[in-house]
Amino acid sequence: MPQLGVQSSSLDSADYDPVEHLNAIFSHPSTLSSVSKTAKALQHYQNELDDEIAGLVQQRSESDADSVRRIRLAKADLEELFQNIEGVRERAMQTEQAITEMTADIKRLDNTKRNLTISMTALKRLQMLTTAYEQLRGLSSSRQYRECAQLLQAVIQLMAHFKSYRSIDQIATLSRNVSDLQRELLEQVCEDFEVTFAKAEVAQRRSLLAEACLVMDALGENARSRLITWYCNTQLREYRQVFRGSDEAASLDNISRRYSWFKRMLKTYDDQHAAIFPSLWRVDEMLANAFCEGTREDFKGILQKSIRRTDGQSLDVNLLLSCLQETLEFEHGLERKFSNTSRISIDTMTSNDEKIPPFTHVISEAFEPYLSVWVEAQDKQLSTMIPKYRLQPLKAPDEEFSTQMVVSSSTELFSFYRLIFAQCAKLSTGARLVELSKVFAKYLDQYAQLVLFNFISERPTGQTPSKLPTIEDMVLVLNTADYCFHTCNQLEEKIKGRIDEGFRESIDLQSQADAFMGIASASVRGLVHKVEVDLEPSWREMRNVSWSKMQSVNDQSSYIGEMLRRTKVRAGESLGMLHKQQYARAFCDNLVELLVHSYTANIIQCRPISEVGAEQMLLDTYALTKSFEDLLSLSPHYASSPPPQSYIKRVQAVTSRLTPLLKTLQVRPSPPEALVQAYLIHIADKSDPNFRKVLDLKGVSKKDQSHLTDLFQAHKQGQKYEDLPLQSTFLTPLIIGSATTGPGTALNPLSAAGTNLGSALITAARDGVDRLGSPALGGIGGSGYSSSAGSRAVSPPPPILENAAGNVNQNLRNIGKFFKRDLGGLGGRFGGGGAPRGSSDDR
């Protein structure tokens, strides 16, 4: 087909089009002359295809026939193979049957031989058993116990072989005789022991009794236990008669006599009786265990009677502790004495590990239910310590101040805690230790509130003004709170490490640790307040500036330089005394928050503010930001390195809150659309009250405010501003009074109370409101600012009462949790050592 002008492979295509093919061949009328030639070529090609198909069909038929033939041959071969297998199986069965017939006689002979051997062995053992039985009877009557023990073991072993023959009368009779002989030997040995000890002839007959113990060993565990029980009861009979009555000897006052008596008994055993009993019996340990169990029951009865006394006398705590201490020492002595005893099992004696309990608390557990009396005594003693600590000065007058110093009462308190905790852990590691931990928690709360919190609060002195805490006082309380926080966590871990597993979840001192961290937070904010009080003249100068008539701007206002100087001096004093980085950082963060808060409150009091005045305030804000960024460098921890970027970012984030407001105040109210657009761009909320606050700050009259408010309402509905929030988080808390206030108006909780820091701290703790700052931000500023005179005044609180302690402590804990979280974000380390004079933590 090549001569047709197309590829032959196109005829094999599935979408072959003959018309298209013909058009390709006869593409011009002049080609029609070759139609007959083309037809012949197609016919020739068709014939070739027919021949090729016929050849393939024939070849396929021959291949199928060959396959059928091969399958038939394979079936025949398989049938022949199955026949061969069946023939082999039949021949194998025939061979097996022939071999069985050949060896049947041999099997019968083997069975006969085996039965004969068993019979001969049984007869021989029976003969040995009979002979041994007769010999054993003779030896037992003559009390030859060493030989009896050996022969008795043989008799018992031989008798075990005839258990299956007891249906035979002679064997059953012999078995009964052997059992009777065992009982006779048991009674005979017990009688020998009783007579010998009754006549005090132990020394003369010691060898006989030792051999008799071998017989008891051969008789088994029950016989051995009977003899040991008899011995223990015999030795303790005198003890029970003397110390189990209602007379003076049985009282707790004579507890030492009990232990002295038993120590003499053990010495008697070691000197006279130890050679009688085999060492593996551990009779002395069994005797000690019986003594301990009896003594424990005695003490339970005595203590119950002491509690139920009707004469009004209570249980003497000192006597209880003395008795318990002696008991613990006695138990430890028993543990030391018997700790080296081998407890390995042997074939004829099981290990006594499961039968003999350890001597730890075997007697002293009788005291545990009554240790609550001891815990109550510790409670009473601690209750007298807290008022004493409250009256003590922070440091002795002749003691030199150190930046790492802590209040001495804190170390004294925790030393006392460690002492009584060690005592209680020796006495009980269960419920009583849980009770003691609750007492610890109770007085840690009181120490935090009544002692440390009292030191940083304003205290009346009988004169005017009241005594205010100094910077050194604040630092001392801060160091002490930090020390108590770490030591409190360590104490919790130590108690959990010693207490029983079932009580471990009941130990929790985290609330107390959080309360101490709340004290640390209050101390830091007290230091910040020292700076805030010193800046009041600068704020007064700011409020005296005529911001509405300002005509030009400078790099910074006159009051800014003096304010920054005062801030640097006062902050440097505090930062130089903070020996830990995290507290230096917290101080700076809180100080920045406070100054921005005060700056905002003073801006409100400076209204009306002109556009030029707002521009000057914005420049002042930039100057404050730059100065705030350098505050942390005043700390010795950061003197040789630049402040961390996280601090720089935080300062910029805090001060940048003012920027939108000041930029909006720079826009003139005419044209009104410009002010509205500036508000929607910078303040970026849809609040009508907030918009009116901006108008009030600019001094826009009420008459003009109506038109601007209508215009604002129209613009905020536009599609461009539909995603704006309803209220601004910065402007919404601002409270702008109806009248302009003059200098000296309260700016925040601390300045409202003048220098009454303690009043503000106590009020914050009682109200549960961090009025020194937002805990979530670690800041000082409250949630809102007021310019109304006296709106933030804080009256001096009444003295702390007992019924208010819970609320104060709970709020201190909440503040402490926030403060600890902020310090944790600053790189502060918690849970580490709380050494009073430890080095500062590295960031």
mmCIF file of N, CA, C and O in Angstrom, residues 661-707:
data_model
loop_
_atom_site.group_PDB
_atom_site.id
_atom_site.type_symbol
_atom_site.label_atom_id
_atom_site.label_comp_id
_atom_site.label_asym_id
_atom_site.label_seq_id
_atom_site.Cartn_x
_atom_site.Cartn_y
_atom_site.Cartn_z
ATOM 1 N N LEU A 661 -4.472 59.097 69.903
ATOM 2 C CA LEU A 661 -5.248 60.188 70.486
ATOM 3 C C LEU A 661 -4.603 61.541 70.173
ATOM 4 O O LEU A 661 -5.285 62.492 69.739
ATOM 5 N N LEU A 662 -3.292 61.642 70.370
ATOM 6 C CA LEU A 662 -2.619 62.924 70.150
ATOM 7 C C LEU A 662 -2.615 63.307 68.675
ATOM 8 O O LEU A 662 -2.731 64.499 68.334
ATOM 9 N N LYS A 663 -2.476 62.318 67.792
ATOM 10 C CA LYS A 663 -2.535 62.633 66.366
ATOM 11 C C LYS A 663 -3.923 63.120 65.970
ATOM 12 O O LYS A 663 -4.073 64.001 65.102
ATOM 13 N N THR A 664 -4.933 62.556 66.582
ATOM 14 C CA THR A 664 -6.297 63.013 66.281
ATOM 15 C C THR A 664 -6.515 64.429 66.805
ATOM 16 O O THR A 664 -7.169 65.256 66.147
ATOM 17 N N LEU A 665 -5.966 64.720 67.997
ATOM 18 C CA LEU A 665 -6.130 66.066 68.564
ATOM 19 C C LEU A 665 -5.405 67.131 67.737
ATOM 20 O O LEU A 665 -5.699 68.320 67.849
ATOM 21 N N GLN A 666 -4.426 66.739 66.910
ATOM 22 C CA GLN A 666 -3.704 67.708 66.087
ATOM 23 C C GLN A 666 -4.536 68.217 64.904
ATOM 24 O O GLN A 666 -4.174 69.212 64.270
ATOM 25 N N VAL A 667 -5.634 67.560 64.579
ATOM 26 C CA VAL A 667 -6.463 67.932 63.414
ATOM 27 C C VAL A 667 -7.482 68.988 63.839
ATOM 28 O O VAL A 667 -8.174 68.828 64.855
ATOM 29 N N ARG A 668 -7.573 70.040 63.065
ATOM 30 C CA ARG A 668 -8.514 71.122 63.368
ATOM 31 C C ARG A 668 -9.957 70.665 63.144
ATOM 32 O O ARG A 668 -10.219 69.841 62.264
ATOM 33 N N PRO A 669 -10.904 71.220 63.912
ATOM 34 C CA PRO A 669 -12.307 70.825 63.735
ATOM 35 C C PRO A 669 -12.933 71.404 62.480
ATOM 36 O O PRO A 669 -14.090 71.084 62.168
ATOM 37 N N SER A 670 -12.189 72.221 61.787
ATOM 38 C CA SER A 670 -12.723 72.802 60.541
ATOM 39 C C SER A 670 -11.683 72.601 59.436
ATOM 40 O O SER A 670 -10.499 72.984 59.598
ATOM 41 N N PRO A 671 -12.038 71.949 58.342
ATOM 42 C CA PRO A 671 -13.372 71.406 58.036
ATOM 43 C C PRO A 671 -13.692 70.183 58.909
ATOM 44 O O PRO A 671 -12.785 69.431 59.262
ATOM 45 N N PRO A 672 -14.956 69.999 59.238
ATOM 46 C CA PRO A 672 -15.338 68.926 60.164
ATOM 47 C C PRO A 672 -15.036 67.538 59.604
ATOM 48 O O PRO A 672 -14.750 66.613 60.368
ATOM 49 N N GLU A 673 -15.112 67.380 58.250
ATOM 50 C CA GLU A 673 -14.853 66.052 57.683
ATOM 51 C C GLU A 673 -13.426 65.590 57.981
ATOM 52 O O GLU A 673 -13.165 64.385 58.173
ATOM 53 N N ALA A 674 -12.482 66.526 58.065
ATOM 54 C CA ALA A 674 -11.087 66.161 58.325
ATOM 55 C C ALA A 674 -10.936 65.560 59.723
ATOM 56 O O ALA A 674 -10.226 64.557 59.921
ATOM 57 N N LEU A 675 -11.609 66.184 60.723
ATOM 58 C CA LEU A 675 -11.514 65.651 62.090
ATOM 59 C C LEU A 675 -12.173 64.279 62.185
ATOM 60 O O LEU A 675 -11.647 63.366 62.828
ATOM 61 N N VAL A 676 -13.319 64.132 61.527
ATOM 62 C CA VAL A 676 -14.004 62.829 61.557
ATOM 63 C C VAL A 676 -13.149 61.765 60.902
ATOM 64 O O VAL A 676 -12.994 60.640 61.426
ATOM 65 N N GLN A 677 -12.569 62.084 59.742
ATOM 66 C CA GLN A 677 -11.718 61.106 59.061
ATOM 67 C C GLN A 677 -10.486 60.760 59.901
ATOM 68 O O GLN A 677 -10.061 59.602 59.965
ATOM 69 N N ALA A 678 -9.899 61.768 60.543
ATOM 70 C CA ALA A 678 -8.726 61.508 61.391
ATOM 71 C C ALA A 678 -9.084 60.588 62.555
ATOM 72 O O ALA A 678 -8.308 59.689 62.924
ATOM 73 N N TYR A 679 -10.264 60.805 63.150
ATOM 74 C CA TYR A 679 -10.688 59.932 64.244
ATOM 75 C C TYR A 679 -10.847 58.498 63.754
ATOM 76 O O TYR A 679 -10.374 57.547 64.407
ATOM 77 N N LEU A 680 -11.536 58.322 62.605
ATOM 78 C CA LEU A 680 -11.776 56.964 62.106
ATOM 79 C C LEU A 680 -10.470 56.285 61.688
ATOM 80 O O LEU A 680 -10.371 55.043 61.720
ATOM 81 N N ILE A 681 -9.466 57.046 61.322
ATOM 82 C CA ILE A 681 -8.190 56.449 60.908
ATOM 83 C C ILE A 681 -7.314 56.125 62.124
ATOM 84 O O ILE A 681 -6.758 55.031 62.226
ATOM 85 N N HIS A 682 -7.199 57.061 63.061
ATOM 86 C CA HIS A 682 -6.272 56.890 64.186
ATOM 87 C C HIS A 682 -6.914 56.141 65.359
ATOM 88 O O HIS A 682 -6.365 55.148 65.834
ATOM 89 N N ILE A 683 -8.049 56.641 65.837
ATOM 90 C CA ILE A 683 -8.720 55.966 66.958
ATOM 91 C C ILE A 683 -9.352 54.669 66.468
ATOM 92 O O ILE A 683 -9.279 53.632 67.132
ATOM 93 N N ALA A 684 -9.952 54.712 65.308
ATOM 94 C CA ALA A 684 -10.458 53.516 64.609
ATOM 95 C C ALA A 684 -11.477 52.754 65.427
ATOM 96 O O ALA A 684 -11.335 51.565 65.702
ATOM 97 N N ASP A 685 -12.548 53.430 65.861
ATOM 98 C CA ASP A 685 -13.691 52.719 66.424
ATOM 99 C C ASP A 685 -14.964 53.467 66.029
ATOM 100 O O ASP A 685 -14.912 54.530 65.397
ATOM 101 N N LYS A 686 -16.123 52.909 66.372
ATOM 102 C CA LYS A 686 -17.406 53.486 65.974
ATOM 103 C C LYS A 686 -18.171 54.058 67.162
ATOM 104 O O LYS A 686 -19.383 54.230 67.091
ATOM 105 N N SER A 687 -17.472 54.317 68.272
ATOM 106 C CA SER A 687 -18.152 54.731 69.501
ATOM 107 C C SER A 687 -18.451 56.230 69.490
ATOM 108 O O SER A 687 -17.527 57.053 69.379
ATOM 109 N N ASP A 688 -19.733 56.587 69.605
ATOM 110 C CA ASP A 688 -20.127 57.991 69.723
ATOM 111 C C ASP A 688 -19.599 58.621 71.012
ATOM 112 O O ASP A 688 -19.081 59.746 70.976
ATOM 113 N N PRO A 689 -19.711 57.945 72.176
ATOM 114 C CA PRO A 689 -19.157 58.563 73.398
ATOM 115 C C PRO A 689 -17.660 58.828 73.293
ATOM 116 O O PRO A 689 -17.177 59.863 73.781
ATOM 117 N N ASN A 690 -16.909 57.909 72.686
ATOM 118 C CA ASN A 690 -15.468 58.138 72.543
ATOM 119 C C ASN A 690 -15.181 59.336 71.638
ATOM 120 O O ASN A 690 -14.251 60.114 71.879
ATOM 121 N N PHE A 691 -15.972 59.483 70.596
ATOM 122 C CA PHE A 691 -15.788 60.621 69.701
ATOM 123 C C PHE A 691 -16.049 61.928 70.453
ATOM 124 O O PHE A 691 -15.324 62.920 70.280
ATOM 125 N N ARG A 692 -17.077 61.925 71.300
ATOM 126 C CA ARG A 692 -17.377 63.138 72.075
ATOM 127 C C ARG A 692 -16.268 63.419 73.091
ATOM 128 O O ARG A 692 -16.000 64.574 73.427
ATOM 129 N N LYS A 693 -15.588 62.361 73.611
ATOM 130 C CA LYS A 693 -14.457 62.581 74.511
ATOM 131 C C LYS A 693 -13.344 63.352 73.793
ATOM 132 O O LYS A 693 -12.718 64.251 74.368
ATOM 133 N N VAL A 694 -13.078 63.000 72.541
ATOM 134 C CA VAL A 694 -12.059 63.711 71.768
ATOM 135 C C VAL A 694 -12.479 65.165 71.570
ATOM 136 O O VAL A 694 -11.649 66.094 71.676
ATOM 137 N N LEU A 695 -13.752 65.386 71.287
ATOM 138 C CA LEU A 695 -14.241 66.753 71.118
ATOM 139 C C LEU A 695 -14.102 67.552 72.412
ATOM 140 O O LEU A 695 -13.746 68.732 72.394
ATOM 141 N N ASP A 696 -14.384 66.893 73.561
ATOM 142 C CA ASP A 696 -14.219 67.569 74.854
ATOM 143 C C ASP A 696 -12.763 67.944 75.080
ATOM 144 O O ASP A 696 -12.451 69.025 75.595
ATOM 145 N N LEU A 697 -11.849 67.034 74.737
ATOM 146 C CA LEU A 697 -10.421 67.316 74.924
ATOM 147 C C LEU A 697 -9.980 68.486 74.049
ATOM 148 O O LEU A 697 -9.107 69.271 74.441
ATOM 149 N N LYS A 698 -10.556 68.595 72.871
ATOM 150 C CA LYS A 698 -10.204 69.701 71.988
ATOM 151 C C LYS A 698 -10.895 70.999 72.393
ATOM 152 O O LYS A 698 -10.569 72.082 71.875
ATOM 153 N N GLY A 699 -11.871 70.925 73.289
ATOM 154 C CA GLY A 699 -12.578 72.117 73.737
ATOM 155 C C GLY A 699 -13.676 72.556 72.784
ATOM 156 O O GLY A 699 -14.055 73.739 72.787
ATOM 157 N N VAL A 700 -14.199 71.640 71.972
ATOM 158 C CA VAL A 700 -15.284 71.988 71.051
ATOM 159 C C VAL A 700 -16.555 72.217 71.864
ATOM 160 O O VAL A 700 -16.889 71.422 72.760
ATOM 161 N N SER A 701 -17.254 73.277 71.565
ATOM 162 C CA SER A 701 -18.466 73.607 72.309
ATOM 163 C C SER A 701 -19.552 72.575 72.055
ATOM 164 O O SER A 701 -19.541 71.868 71.042
ATOM 165 N N LYS A 702 -20.492 72.492 72.992
ATOM 166 C CA LYS A 702 -21.584 71.545 72.874
ATOM 167 C C LYS A 702 -22.425 71.808 71.625
ATOM 168 O O LYS A 702 -22.940 70.877 71.007
ATOM 169 N N LYS A 703 -22.531 73.078 71.271
ATOM 170 C CA LYS A 703 -23.323 73.428 70.092
ATOM 171 C C LYS A 703 -22.707 72.854 68.829
ATOM 172 O O LYS A 703 -23.399 72.290 67.962
ATOM 173 N N ASP A 704 -21.387 72.993 68.709
ATOM 174 C CA ASP A 704 -20.705 72.473 67.518
ATOM 175 C C ASP A 704 -20.558 70.957 67.548
ATOM 176 O O ASP A 704 -20.398 70.320 66.500
ATOM 177 N N GLN A 705 -20.601 70.375 68.740
ATOM 178 C CA GLN A 705 -20.444 68.912 68.842
ATOM 179 C C GLN A 705 -21.589 68.166 68.172
ATOM 180 O O GLN A 705 -21.382 67.070 67.633
ATOM 181 N N SER A 706 -22.775 68.755 68.179
ATOM 182 C CA SER A 706 -23.930 68.049 67.596
ATOM 183 C C SER A 706 -23.714 67.827 66.103
ATOM 184 O O SER A 706 -23.940 66.718 65.574
ATOM 185 N N HIS A 707 -23.265 68.875 65.416
ATOM 186 C CA HIS A 707 -23.037 68.738 63.972
ATOM 187 C C HIS A 707 -21.925 67.726 63.692
ATOM 188 O O HIS A 707 -22.042 66.872 62.797
#
